[in-house]
Amino acid sequence: MSALIAVDIGGTTMRAASYPSSSLEPIKINKIHRTNSSKSVFQYLRELIQSVWVDSQEVIGLSIASPGPINPETGYIFNAPNLPGWVDFPLGEKLRDIYSVPIFFGNDANFAAFGEWKYGAGVGHSNLIYMTISTGIGGGIICDDHLLTGQNGLAAELGHVVIQPDGPLCSCGKKGHLEALASGPAIVDHLKEQIGKGYSSSLALIKNFSAIDVAEAAKNGDKLAIRSIERAGETIGLALASFVHIFNPSIIILGGGVTMNGNFLFDPLLQKLKVEIFETVYLKDLEVVPAKLGDDSGLLGALAFARNKLNMN
Amino acid sequence: MSALIAVDIGGTTMRAASYPSSSLEPIKINKIHRTNSSKSVFQYLRELIQSVWVDSQEVIGLSIASPGPINPETGYIFNAPNLPGWVDFPLGEKLRDIYSVPIFFGNDANFAAFGEWKYGAGVGHSNLIYMTISTGIGGGIICDDHLLTGQNGLAAELGHVVIQPDGPLCSCGKKGHLEALASGPAIVDHLKEQIGKGYSSSLALIKNFSAIDVAEAAKNGDKLAIRSIERAGETIGLALASFVHIFNPSIIILGGGVTMNGNFLFDPLLQKLKVEIFETVYLKDLEVVPAKLGDDSGLLGALAFARNKLNMN
């Protein structure tokens, strides 16, 4: 029996699994949290792949989901913000020196979109927008059953779209991007700003609270925390209206930690999206749903992509 | 010899031409300006098609470029702003009642993109953004040699993307869209506003000047006119940076009357585009060029699309 190995290289957690040819149940699965040891990211990656390798099976391919811009043909990483040393890093070349099986590469959000389309919330849809909202905002687009990659595999960076020209600075260094207005850190920053202006919140006395703390406070009825989440929802709804005018999809799938805020996020998001669409026919048969694959989206997306390339379905 | 008939239904000027199977030289070509007569738009269309019909040839297809949102499968027009009576208009049904040849439909900007890709400035490119900037702003996208249409053929409405949430009202009724900030009428409105504030311009004494007047004034050195065009250029550059992050194209093709402003528009546009790209690799091998097909882009796009569908190349 043949097996495929899928890897999801996250910012701090790295996941890998080996899969048989026609099931989503892994043969072996493993994850590791990178610490600031002397071990390189690439060494972690090699050991992780080794740990899910299946000796008795024939490994027929390796599929790697990577954060940040990567060339899907060559596996060349332009810049992976949270991975030390991975700027202009020839990941493809280094892996191909070791493994003689076909190796596939893709941006993690693009692969997650592909996974949701093939195995998750997007099954049956030909035109799909996937967006993940957590520390950053990433995206993946399926047009006519085809993953949008662009000329160098850098397409669908939906977090890096200008929403407010003079808005706050984005992690990428530009101003007013969606990510700078509606990601987890953006929610935290906005709440801190409001507290600084004298508005009251149960988080006022905590120095370095996180987006998870804001979510918890909102659940406990903290009005300022709720408002900060709602504001992010409205901004995402506004951006999605533009994306709907660009892609005319039949489904929008939203994943990532920030979507755990449930209706605090989704209610204002949906309301704003509907209001900002300029022609109601766009809303006909348009679904907006949460992602289904959760933490496994990167792995299952990488798997789906490799199976597709190998004509395995 | 077989012939294809292409039609471009503009706002006031309607063009049609019949083409032989493997040339871009029309057999017959004609255009009419609609006036406010009692004749319906559909009647004009029928007469125009008749005028380019080629009796001695076998007409093997009809291809129609239409303004505004149209379903390319059915030819159903959702809303064509400048065509009286064309709201929820079953154009496809009405034409198929008359003509028994295959009929193809598409949004005019989408077809223009297709035409530029097949016969114009985009030949050889697989990932292309086309934008037309005139009374409105429209777009067309080619991804991996495939025209982006979306689920109902409404994709690529690049003019209806939010650039400035509290910006001026767009012709579509929503706020802060690119079209409301950088189209011909937007340039005129901004200049009028500046004149109203007391800034001097050679156009100050003309009551209802047009975007063409602004272009003329700019050529004659009118600083305020030049600034109004530059401002539109910057806004388009900002929007294009977002579109580059979304599509990662190898070429951007700009058409429409406003591009006749040349460097007044292109210089600030290119500068802003470069500054707003968050990762320089997007700019590698990215060309930004004027459209090549001019007034014939709709016709040649419709022709290209029909030939593609009929596997004629």
XYZ file of C-alpha atoms in Angstrom:
626
model
C 0.000 0.000 0.000
C 1.295 3.450 -0.893
C 1.368 6.441 1.433
C 1.566 10.230 1.132
C 3.217 12.419 3.744
C 1.742 15.836 4.474
C 3.454 18.529 6.540
C 2.111 21.817 7.882
C 4.926 24.147 8.916
C 3.222 26.584 11.279
C 4.806 29.541 13.051
C 5.649 27.576 16.220
C 3.788 24.249 15.857
C 4.786 21.899 13.061
C 2.474 19.024 12.082
C 3.028 15.996 9.889
C 1.078 12.868 9.013
C 1.293 9.918 6.659
C -1.895 8.924 4.852
C -2.889 5.796 2.950
C -4.000 6.245 -0.637
C -7.721 6.642 -0.124
C -8.539 7.700 3.402
C -8.310 10.798 5.578
C -7.347 8.673 8.599
C -3.603 9.082 9.094
C -1.326 6.055 9.474
C 0.944 8.097 11.723
C 0.504 11.680 12.883
C 2.794 13.875 14.964
C 3.283 17.482 15.960
C 6.135 19.351 17.583
C 6.436 22.763 19.148
C 9.615 24.458 18.148
C 11.507 26.007 21.037
C 14.377 28.429 20.816
C 16.916 25.637 20.866
C 20.024 25.527 18.752
C 18.253 23.159 16.363
C 17.405 24.763 13.016
C 13.870 24.867 11.640
C 14.978 22.555 8.841
C 16.358 20.010 11.356
C 12.988 20.037 13.185
C 11.286 19.477 9.863
C 13.510 16.498 8.933
C 12.981 14.809 12.288
C 9.238 15.358 12.081
C 9.024 13.848 8.600
C 11.119 10.901 9.840
C 8.715 10.359 12.745
C 5.710 9.792 10.461
C 7.600 7.858 7.761
C 6.116 4.463 7.086
C 8.767 1.863 6.385
C 6.535 -0.940 5.282
C 4.720 1.290 2.865
C 5.907 2.904 -0.267
C 5.979 6.657 0.236
C 4.907 8.120 -3.106
C 4.987 11.813 -2.299
C 5.603 14.602 0.176
C 3.411 17.714 0.388
C 4.469 20.766 2.361
C 2.238 23.630 3.528
C 4.385 26.608 4.413
C 3.571 29.987 5.975
C 4.342 33.079 3.911
C 5.115 33.418 0.227
C 6.536 30.289 -1.405
C 7.012 29.341 -5.049
C 4.894 26.192 -5.449
C 6.965 24.908 -8.377
C 10.422 25.214 -6.855
C 9.643 25.265 -3.136
C 11.666 28.440 -2.812
C 10.603 30.423 0.266
C 10.735 34.172 -0.230
C 10.055 35.140 3.344
C 8.499 33.173 6.206
C 8.071 35.828 8.918
C 8.029 33.542 11.957
C 10.679 31.034 10.900
C 14.226 32.075 11.861
C 16.526 32.038 8.856
C 13.821 31.340 6.295
C 14.273 34.368 4.083
C 15.211 33.448 0.522
C 15.403 29.864 1.703
C 15.623 27.097 -0.942
C 13.425 24.613 0.946
C 12.582 22.693 -2.232
C 16.198 22.186 -3.199
C 17.167 21.058 0.303
C 14.325 18.546 0.554
C 14.911 17.211 -2.958
C 18.536 16.547 -1.990
C 17.243 14.138 0.658
C 14.002 12.658 -0.687
C 13.643 11.225 -4.143
C 9.817 11.211 -4.179
C 7.716 13.974 -5.818
C 7.453 16.943 -3.439
C 4.635 19.508 -3.583
C 4.635 22.943 -1.992
C 2.092 25.587 -1.225
C 1.210 28.504 0.993
C -0.611 27.173 4.075
C -3.730 29.316 3.551
C -3.905 28.307 -0.125
C -3.646 24.648 0.869
C -6.255 25.118 3.590
C -8.600 26.520 0.925
C -7.889 23.508 -1.245
C -8.527 21.165 1.704
C -11.852 22.825 2.557
C -12.882 22.612 -1.100
C -11.974 18.934 -1.413
C -12.856 17.558 2.052
C -14.425 20.328 4.127
C -17.050 23.060 4.049
C -16.567 23.789 0.348
C -17.339 20.393 -1.165
C -19.452 20.831 -4.311
C -18.569 24.503 -4.816
C -16.590 25.631 -7.868
C -16.002 29.237 -6.804
C -14.840 29.664 -3.238
C -13.147 32.240 -1.021
C -11.357 30.918 2.051
C -10.033 33.304 4.667
C -8.179 32.496 7.866
C -8.242 35.158 10.578
C -5.819 34.695 13.455
C -2.429 36.319 14.193
C -2.371 37.203 10.516
C -5.034 37.095 7.811
C -4.448 34.744 4.913
C -6.539 33.531 2.036
C -7.051 30.959 -0.635
C -9.238 31.141 -3.733
C -10.792 28.465 -5.898
C -12.043 29.693 -9.311
C -13.834 27.204 -11.540
C -12.426 24.280 -9.509
C -8.906 25.628 -9.833
C -6.599 26.947 -7.092
C -5.589 30.549 -7.780
C -1.808 30.818 -7.463
C -0.643 33.613 -9.764
C 2.624 33.714 -11.666
C 4.856 32.907 -8.647
C 2.406 31.226 -6.286
C 1.901 34.441 -4.303
C -1.788 35.031 -5.003
C -4.681 35.325 -2.522
C -2.936 37.434 0.114
C -6.335 38.686 1.237
C -4.957 40.173 4.466
C -2.753 42.551 2.524
C -5.437 44.551 0.805
C -5.903 48.239 1.590
C -9.143 48.927 3.437
C -8.272 52.282 4.993
C -5.420 54.176 3.291
C -4.366 56.052 6.430
C -5.089 53.159 8.768
C -2.741 51.445 11.227
C 0.547 49.875 10.187
C 0.368 46.250 9.086
C 2.851 43.557 10.121
C 4.113 43.739 6.514
C 5.084 47.394 6.878
C 2.301 48.917 4.757
C -0.658 50.943 6.001
C -4.341 50.199 6.427
C -4.385 46.552 5.342
C -7.209 44.275 6.402
C -4.763 42.342 8.618
C -3.870 45.555 10.481
C -7.562 46.201 11.176
C -9.147 42.829 11.875
C -6.586 40.177 12.920
C -6.251 38.951 16.508
C -3.481 41.455 17.336
C -5.521 44.241 15.679
C -8.451 43.449 18.001
C -6.107 43.583 20.991
C -4.522 46.859 19.837
C -7.883 48.498 19.319
C -9.105 47.429 22.753
C -5.901 48.733 24.386
C -6.382 52.032 22.590
C -9.943 52.322 23.864
C -8.827 51.482 27.421
C -6.120 54.132 27.031
C -8.852 56.626 26.166
C -10.507 55.841 29.499
C -13.243 53.401 28.449
C -13.800 50.671 31.023
C -13.096 46.998 30.478
C -12.416 43.982 32.656
C -9.070 43.762 30.876
C -7.966 47.268 31.887
C -5.723 46.009 34.679
C -4.057 43.226 32.703
C -0.897 44.416 31.029
C -0.336 42.111 28.106
C -3.637 40.493 27.255
C -4.121 38.418 24.124
C -6.875 37.930 21.549
C -7.897 34.841 23.532
C -8.303 37.000 26.654
C -10.480 39.397 24.643
C -12.626 36.479 23.458
C -13.010 35.275 27.063
C -13.881 38.771 28.312
C -16.473 39.151 25.537
C -18.065 35.852 26.548
C -18.276 37.199 30.105
C -20.160 40.265 28.883
C -17.341 42.818 28.653
C -18.922 45.448 26.388
C -15.677 47.007 25.205
C -14.265 43.576 24.312
C -17.460 42.742 22.414
C -17.277 46.055 20.556
C -13.660 45.410 19.525
C -14.612 42.037 18.070
C -17.673 43.500 16.343
C -15.507 46.186 14.791
C -13.222 43.531 13.333
C -16.315 41.712 12.032
C -17.583 44.845 10.291
C -14.206 45.442 8.679
C -14.018 41.854 7.454
C -17.581 42.167 6.095
C -16.594 45.323 4.208
C -13.522 43.617 2.730
C -15.535 40.525 1.814
C -18.021 42.664 -0.138
C -15.116 43.815 -2.320
C -13.886 40.237 -2.664
C -17.369 39.116 -3.686
C -17.406 41.813 -6.401
C -14.020 40.492 -7.547
C -14.706 36.734 -7.402
C -18.496 36.230 -7.427
C -18.147 33.052 -5.331
C -20.879 30.684 -4.179
C -19.290 30.193 -0.755
C -17.065 32.066 1.695
C -15.340 29.889 4.305
C -13.893 31.556 7.386
C -11.314 29.863 9.605
C -8.649 30.784 12.157
C -8.717 31.554 15.878
C -10.632 34.829 15.607
C -13.681 32.993 14.193
C -13.980 31.256 17.592
C -15.689 34.486 18.685
C -18.820 33.159 16.981
C -21.729 35.558 16.634
C -19.832 38.479 18.138
C -17.823 38.341 14.909
C -20.243 36.771 12.428
C -23.345 38.913 13.067
C -21.773 42.298 12.245
C -19.706 40.667 9.499
C -22.755 39.295 7.685
C -24.726 42.471 8.159
C -21.944 44.644 6.738
C -21.313 42.230 3.870
C -24.971 42.378 2.806
C -25.172 46.161 3.048
C -22.014 46.722 0.993
C -22.860 44.454 -1.958
C -23.860 46.689 -4.888
C -26.049 44.239 -6.792
C -28.216 41.746 -4.911
C -27.639 38.982 -7.451
C -24.192 38.464 -5.877
C -25.935 37.336 -2.688
C -28.091 34.790 -4.481
C -26.871 31.339 -3.498
C -23.927 32.815 -1.569
C -23.131 30.954 1.657
C -20.857 32.223 4.427
C -19.759 29.391 6.727
C -17.079 28.543 9.286
C -14.221 26.277 8.199
C -14.653 22.580 8.923
C -11.165 21.110 9.022
C -9.868 23.081 12.011
C -6.238 22.490 13.023
C -5.890 19.805 10.362
C -6.716 22.157 7.455
C -3.065 22.594 6.481
C -2.362 18.848 6.583
C -5.524 17.836 4.751
C -5.035 20.624 2.230
C -1.489 19.473 1.526
C -2.806 15.920 1.191
C -5.632 16.968 -1.122
C -3.275 18.993 -3.298
C -0.777 16.127 -3.670
C -3.538 13.610 -4.437
C -4.861 15.990 -7.073
C -1.444 16.421 -8.678
C -0.938 12.647 -8.667
C -4.427 12.125 -10.162
C -5.480 10.102 -7.133
C -8.606 12.075 -6.126
C -16.119 30.289 -45.776
C -17.598 30.622 -42.292
C -17.996 33.870 -40.369
C -18.455 34.957 -36.753
C -20.378 38.058 -35.773
C -19.192 40.092 -32.801
C -21.173 42.875 -31.140
C -20.132 45.415 -28.515
C -23.150 47.040 -26.883
C -21.732 50.239 -25.405
C -23.601 52.852 -23.409
C -24.441 55.024 -26.439
C -22.340 53.597 -29.289
C -23.043 50.076 -30.488
C -20.494 48.275 -32.699
C -20.717 45.085 -34.709
C -18.527 43.267 -37.194
C -18.418 39.987 -39.073
C -15.077 38.166 -39.173
C -13.790 35.314 -41.329
C -12.539 32.217 -39.510
C -8.881 33.116 -39.149
C -8.302 36.836 -39.458
C -8.848 39.980 -37.406
C -9.810 41.930 -40.524
C -13.592 42.285 -40.509
C -15.643 41.375 -43.559
C -18.160 44.057 -42.633
C -18.044 46.464 -39.706
C -20.553 49.049 -38.532
C -21.369 51.264 -35.586
C -24.402 53.250 -34.571
C -25.019 55.938 -32.013
C -28.268 55.426 -30.238
C -30.401 58.519 -29.955
C -33.415 59.025 -27.787
C -35.755 57.865 -30.498
C -38.735 55.635 -29.986
C -36.692 52.682 -31.192
C -35.830 50.215 -28.432
C -32.237 49.220 -27.655
C -33.056 45.714 -28.815
C -34.345 47.025 -32.140
C -31.104 48.968 -32.663
C -29.196 45.772 -31.857
C -31.150 43.687 -34.390
C -30.664 46.219 -37.184
C -26.967 46.478 -36.416
C -26.505 42.701 -36.521
C -28.420 42.655 -39.802
C -26.116 45.312 -41.258
C -22.989 43.175 -40.812
C -24.605 39.847 -41.678
C -22.843 38.080 -44.534
C -25.255 36.308 -46.828
C -22.766 34.444 -48.919
C -20.999 33.139 -45.854
C -22.158 30.702 -43.282
C -22.543 32.533 -39.962
C -21.427 30.020 -37.311
C -21.839 32.106 -34.175
C -22.750 35.379 -32.541
C -20.799 36.861 -29.619
C -22.128 39.752 -27.573
C -20.175 42.032 -25.222
C -22.583 43.790 -22.911
C -22.085 46.536 -20.307
C -22.956 45.690 -16.696
C -23.577 42.348 -15.054
C -24.699 39.597 -17.436
C -24.942 35.840 -16.985
C -22.603 34.447 -19.662
C -24.441 31.117 -19.859
C -27.974 32.405 -20.313
C -27.357 35.932 -21.596
C -29.633 37.265 -18.880
C -28.847 40.917 -18.119
C -29.200 41.817 -14.456
C -28.764 45.541 -14.855
C -27.224 47.590 -17.671
C -27.121 51.102 -16.186
C -27.043 53.094 -19.449
C -29.475 51.008 -21.503
C -33.124 52.032 -21.066
C -35.263 49.066 -20.094
C -32.403 46.628 -19.660
C -32.959 45.647 -16.044
C -33.660 41.934 -15.638
C -33.641 41.725 -19.399
C -33.563 38.239 -21.028
C -31.290 39.228 -23.920
C -30.148 35.640 -24.471
C -33.687 34.317 -24.762
C -34.736 37.078 -27.147
C -31.730 36.594 -29.438
C -32.057 32.804 -29.414
C -35.670 33.209 -30.554
C -34.320 34.882 -33.709
C -30.936 33.304 -34.440
C -30.318 29.591 -34.484
C -26.501 29.809 -34.286
C -24.536 29.448 -31.027
C -24.581 32.756 -29.125
C -21.954 33.750 -26.550
C -22.272 36.488 -23.943
C -19.968 38.335 -21.632
C -19.399 41.521 -19.737
C -17.615 44.012 -22.014
C -14.642 44.542 -19.689
C -14.224 40.768 -19.265
C -14.268 40.333 -23.031
C -11.823 43.217 -23.483
C -9.464 41.414 -21.070
C -9.866 38.258 -23.101
C -9.198 40.173 -26.318
C -6.041 41.820 -24.948
C -4.842 38.404 -23.742
C -5.464 36.713 -27.074
C -4.656 39.467 -29.594
C -3.380 42.531 -27.723
C -0.949 43.650 -25.023
C -1.306 40.443 -23.002
C -0.241 37.848 -25.572
C 1.979 35.239 -23.885
C 0.874 36.052 -20.341
C -1.027 33.499 -18.256
C -1.926 35.775 -15.325
C -3.287 39.147 -16.317
C -5.241 42.029 -14.840
C -7.087 44.288 -17.277
C -8.715 47.485 -16.109
C -10.656 50.014 -18.112
C -10.907 53.509 -16.649
C -13.431 55.817 -18.259
C -16.958 56.880 -17.221
C -16.898 53.786 -15.020
C -14.105 51.434 -13.984
C -14.389 47.829 -15.119
C -12.081 44.860 -15.076
C -11.254 41.470 -16.443
C -8.938 38.827 -15.035
C -7.095 35.946 -16.640
C -5.774 33.335 -14.166
C -3.702 30.482 -15.554
C -4.995 31.183 -19.090
C -8.586 31.115 -17.891
C -11.111 33.993 -17.807
C -12.340 34.591 -14.259
C -16.141 34.707 -14.312
C -17.374 33.529 -10.906
C -20.567 31.582 -10.282
C -22.878 33.919 -12.253
C -20.424 35.669 -14.544
C -20.239 38.721 -12.281
C -16.566 38.555 -11.314
C -13.831 41.163 -11.815
C -15.855 44.259 -10.934
C -12.599 46.001 -10.022
C -14.228 49.435 -9.899
C -16.525 48.361 -7.089
C -13.910 47.690 -4.459
C -13.748 49.802 -1.317
C -10.661 52.008 -1.206
C -11.845 54.610 1.280
C -14.742 53.519 3.520
C -16.092 57.049 4.038
C -15.266 58.216 0.545
C -17.599 59.698 -2.067
C -20.703 57.927 -3.306
C -20.221 55.576 -6.258
C -22.555 55.367 -9.257
C -23.641 51.994 -7.814
C -24.890 53.600 -4.605
C -22.130 52.396 -2.266
C -19.389 54.499 -0.710
C -15.678 54.893 -1.371
C -15.319 52.558 -4.346
C -12.384 52.909 -6.723
C -14.797 54.082 -9.447
C -16.001 56.924 -7.214
C -12.422 58.076 -6.677
C -10.621 57.597 -9.983
C -13.032 57.403 -12.962
C -13.451 60.256 -15.427
C -16.432 61.759 -13.570
C -14.513 61.393 -10.275
C -11.657 63.464 -11.709
C -14.153 66.118 -12.828
C -15.921 66.125 -9.444
C -12.663 66.505 -7.560
C -11.535 69.383 -9.762
C -14.903 71.134 -9.340
C -14.581 70.724 -5.590
C -11.119 72.284 -5.627
C -12.339 75.172 -7.774
C -15.207 75.586 -5.320
C -12.629 75.932 -2.556
C -11.082 78.819 -4.420
C -8.135 77.156 -6.160
C -7.506 78.593 -9.627
C -7.913 76.665 -12.846
C -8.466 77.516 -16.486
C -11.706 75.555 -16.187
C -13.110 77.716 -13.386
C -15.383 79.659 -15.712
C -16.738 76.683 -17.633
C -19.886 75.357 -16.092
C -20.143 71.756 -17.153
C -16.692 70.618 -18.158
C -15.931 66.984 -18.882
C -13.013 64.614 -18.234
C -11.877 65.370 -21.785
C -11.767 69.089 -20.926
C -9.682 68.280 -17.857
C -7.269 66.258 -20.014
C -6.996 69.182 -22.442
C -6.426 71.694 -19.623
C -3.741 69.449 -18.128
C -1.953 69.269 -21.475
C -2.015 73.081 -21.539
C -0.306 73.214 -18.160
C -3.283 73.733 -15.836
C -1.795 72.705 -12.466
C -5.079 71.948 -10.752
C -6.195 69.767 -13.675
C -2.857 67.939 -13.587
C -3.182 67.400 -9.825
C -6.699 65.970 -10.231
C -5.438 63.435 -12.762
C -2.401 62.599 -10.608
C -4.666 61.993 -7.645
C -6.685 59.489 -9.676
C -3.408 57.842 -10.719
C -2.288 57.459 -7.111
C -5.611 55.950 -6.129
C -5.489 53.482 -9.006
C -1.899 52.583 -8.037
C -3.005 51.931 -4.468
C -5.865 49.721 -5.651
C -3.603 47.871 -8.079
C -1.191 47.019 -5.249
C -4.056 45.219 -3.517
C -5.018 43.481 -6.776
C -1.406 42.378 -7.272
C -1.433 40.851 -3.761
C -4.649 39.069 -4.706
C -3.722 37.868 -8.225
C 0.103 37.932 -8.499
C -0.128 38.689 -12.246
C 2.718 39.089 -14.731
C 1.001 41.968 -16.531
C -1.459 44.769 -15.811
C -3.150 46.271 -18.871
C -4.870 49.641 -18.548
C -7.426 50.895 -21.054
C -10.270 53.407 -21.260
C -10.415 57.139 -21.958
C -8.747 58.239 -18.717
C -5.510 56.465 -19.745
C -5.241 58.995 -22.601
C -3.835 61.314 -19.931
C -0.539 59.477 -20.376
C 2.205 60.241 -17.882
C 0.021 62.575 -15.819
C -1.802 59.391 -14.865
C 0.843 56.682 -15.270
C 3.749 58.269 -13.365
C 1.988 58.645 -9.998
C 0.176 55.354 -10.609
C 3.390 53.371 -11.051
C 5.113 55.118 -8.177
C 2.252 54.402 -5.769
C 1.938 50.821 -6.984
C 5.613 50.141 -6.274
C 5.532 51.760 -2.846
C 2.451 49.838 -1.737
C 3.596 46.317 -2.693
C 4.569 44.506 0.509
C 7.035 41.996 -0.941
C 9.275 42.978 -3.842
C 9.014 39.575 -5.497
C 5.536 40.594 -6.717
C 7.205 43.257 -8.858
C 9.634 40.823 -10.460
C 8.613 40.388 -14.079
C 5.472 42.519 -13.578
C 4.673 44.762 -16.528
C 2.179 47.636 -16.491
C 1.176 48.649 -20.017
C -1.565 50.533 -21.905
C -4.190 48.480 -23.729
C -3.534 47.839 -27.398
C -6.921 47.139 -28.945
C -8.482 50.549 -28.310
C -12.101 51.019 -29.392
C -12.136 47.533 -30.896
C -11.338 45.751 -27.623
C -14.953 44.742 -27.027
C -15.418 43.424 -30.576
C -12.097 41.586 -30.699
C -12.666 40.220 -27.187
C -16.089 38.908 -28.178
C -14.518 37.388 -31.301
C -11.647 35.818 -29.314
C -14.051 34.380 -26.753
C -16.320 32.820 -29.400
C -13.372 31.359 -31.306
C -12.070 29.895 -28.053
C -15.435 28.335 -27.253
C -15.675 26.916 -30.770
C -12.079 25.587 -30.518
C -11.045 27.724 -33.491
C -8.093 29.595 -31.914
